[in-house]
Amino acid sequence: METLRYEIDADRILTITFDAPGAAVNTMTVEWQRDLAAAAAQAVADKEKIRGVVLASAKETFFAGAALRHVLTLEEKDAVPGFHEIQALTKSYRTLETLGRPVVALLTGSALGGGWEVAMIGHARFALDDARIRFGMPEVTLGMIPGATGITKTVRTLGLMGAQPYLLEGKLFGPREALDLGLVDGLGDSVEALRKLALDWIAAHPDATQPWDRKDYRMPGGGPTNPKIAAGLAIPICSSSAHQRCCG
Amino acid sequence: MPHAMIFDAVRTPRGKGKKDGSLHEIKPVDLLAGLLVKLQKRHGFDPAALDDVVMGVVSPVGEQGSVIAKTAALKAGWDVKVAGVQVNRFCASGLEAVNLAAQKVASGWEDLVVAGGVESMSRVPIGSDGGAWSQDPATNFQIGFVPQGIGADLIATLAGWGRDDVDRYALASQQRAAAAQGAGHFDRSVIAVDDEIGIAVLEKDEFIKPRTTLEGLGQLKVAFAELGAMGFDAVALARYPQVERIEHVHTAGNSSGIVDGAAAVLVGSEAMGKSLGLTPRARVVATALSGADPTIMLTGPMPATRKVLAKAGLTIDDIDLFEVNEAFAAVPMCFMREFGVPHEKVNVNGGAIAMGHPLGATGAMLVGTLLDELERRKLKRGLVTLCVGGGMGIATVIERV
């Protein structure tokens, strides 16, 4: 595992630290995808030895997202292998979030696009209270969509209406706005303070699950057949607005 | 009067109708549109020649609402002139669509119609559309509504069939379906479902359980005893005082399965077929609808079959093969007993107990299964019948040409 460190401490906390060698930022390279799959499998094997998982970054940003240079080379013939690649990647995410141990992301820097999707593996997120930090999914501004759980998780967290600005406009947000939206669970002034928040949260939520894995989960604001949403033509407005923004 | 010819009858495989079913990820409109595209590609006809797309849907709300037949035709990229209509006759919807298409063509007022149905039961659960029939207490009190499973149990009770009898029927359905699938009998008409980028999501029926045993079936819990005890048994017994109590024998194992699927049958006049280079495989000889007691609900196939035979000028012995929808084991059993038809002629490749019953599509699927088997055995005439909500029954006679 070259692109991340996998460490279990005396306190039985597994910390997975993203630290791509020789790069200024972490990106979703093929090597990182392979490493994350290995880390997820190892976490399953180590389950009885750990009581929580912390996702962290050794870079100034948390995670920068897709390896854009690679993405720009993709052609139609890459669709099928690309699909299987993303399925394998999201399976790694799913393995971690359904491990049966609380998972917390420590957002010590910006997390954009695929990077924000990595942050959303966590059952909880804590962020540095620094206005320069940016979160969100700007994919749509590049003619793409968040393909690795970003759409489904954002809709399930914010609801069909609430998710629109972040998915259809690629609107970014800082730690304070993320806190208001409920997308992060707390802010800290230092890396140490964040870690303490994370450890306290793990101790308080030994049975953490994602909201959509709970029996009582309901989509905020209702699903697409909810009369309020259906009658307001909210769904076609979504697609027509996206059509207008990206000129078809 | 022009004859209504069947040029082809195709279907998707049936996927388990739960969240872990293979077709759960496919929206109903795409399930149907994908099948329409493949039907058109198989024959190369110009979609502009179609007058109508008639599709059965039993829960036409949510993702299955808003005339999905027209939406799917548009999504298939078919000519804008092609119309679409969604029909609902409960479990008969798929066959109703075929019958309507045949009537349109036979009347001479339309020349080419695609008929069938779609139901994604994993995405739009049965009962999603509500309705006074089952949901309005004043109405269902007056008309003696009971859930269909209770009617099936009542049929078994009246006939003296015990748990072992209905389980034996279910086992035969599983064995026949597994053997037919293994021998490739469904290959001609089952068209794989692909996702948006062309990956095959499901290629064969996935609900069949080839390892089913009588012992395994015998261990399943009866499905309708609790509902019966809540008062429905009493409602049914008030109409059938000749039995003391209802023996609950139907389970998930000897009732039709909940699945996702779509079917499409290409029906048209001989003249239109000729002009498009389509070879007719069969013609629709006659169709019929009937009703029967709504409380026992599932005996409609009997009057409908008598009616369709009379209309066609045929007797039961003129029919070579039958498809009697396996809503519950007691339904085809009752049909066989009533008409004295041997099991060797009925549901010879298994049925909905083994393969599932995608409500709106099943009737059209049965047309395809019957036609394939008539061809395989070089036989002439077949009859499809289904029991229907509200006590109705539907039947269609087809004849190879």
PDB file of C-alpha atoms in Angstrom, chain A residues 3 37 59 125 170 182 201 220-221 226 247:
ATOM      1  CA  THR A   3      -0.420   5.619  -1.518  1.00  0.00           C
ATOM      2  CA  ALA A  37      -9.330  -2.112  -1.844  1.00  0.00           C
ATOM      3  CA  LYS A  59      -1.231  16.516   2.341  1.00  0.00           C
ATOM      4  CA  ARG A 125     -16.846  14.228   9.158  1.00  0.00           C
ATOM      5  CA  GLY A 170     -21.360  22.250  -8.877  1.00  0.00           C
ATOM      6  CA  GLY A 182     -25.234  18.708   8.260  1.00  0.00           C
ATOM      7  CA  TRP A 201     -17.429  10.592  18.182  1.00  0.00           C
ATOM      8  CA  PRO A 220     -35.508  14.438   3.197  1.00  0.00           C
ATOM      9  CA  GLY A 221     -38.372  16.276   1.490  1.00  0.00           C
ATOM     10  CA  ASN A 226     -44.000  12.791  -3.354  1.00  0.00           C
ATOM     11  CA  CYS A 247     -25.669  23.815 -23.461  1.00  0.00           C
TER      12      CYS A 247
END
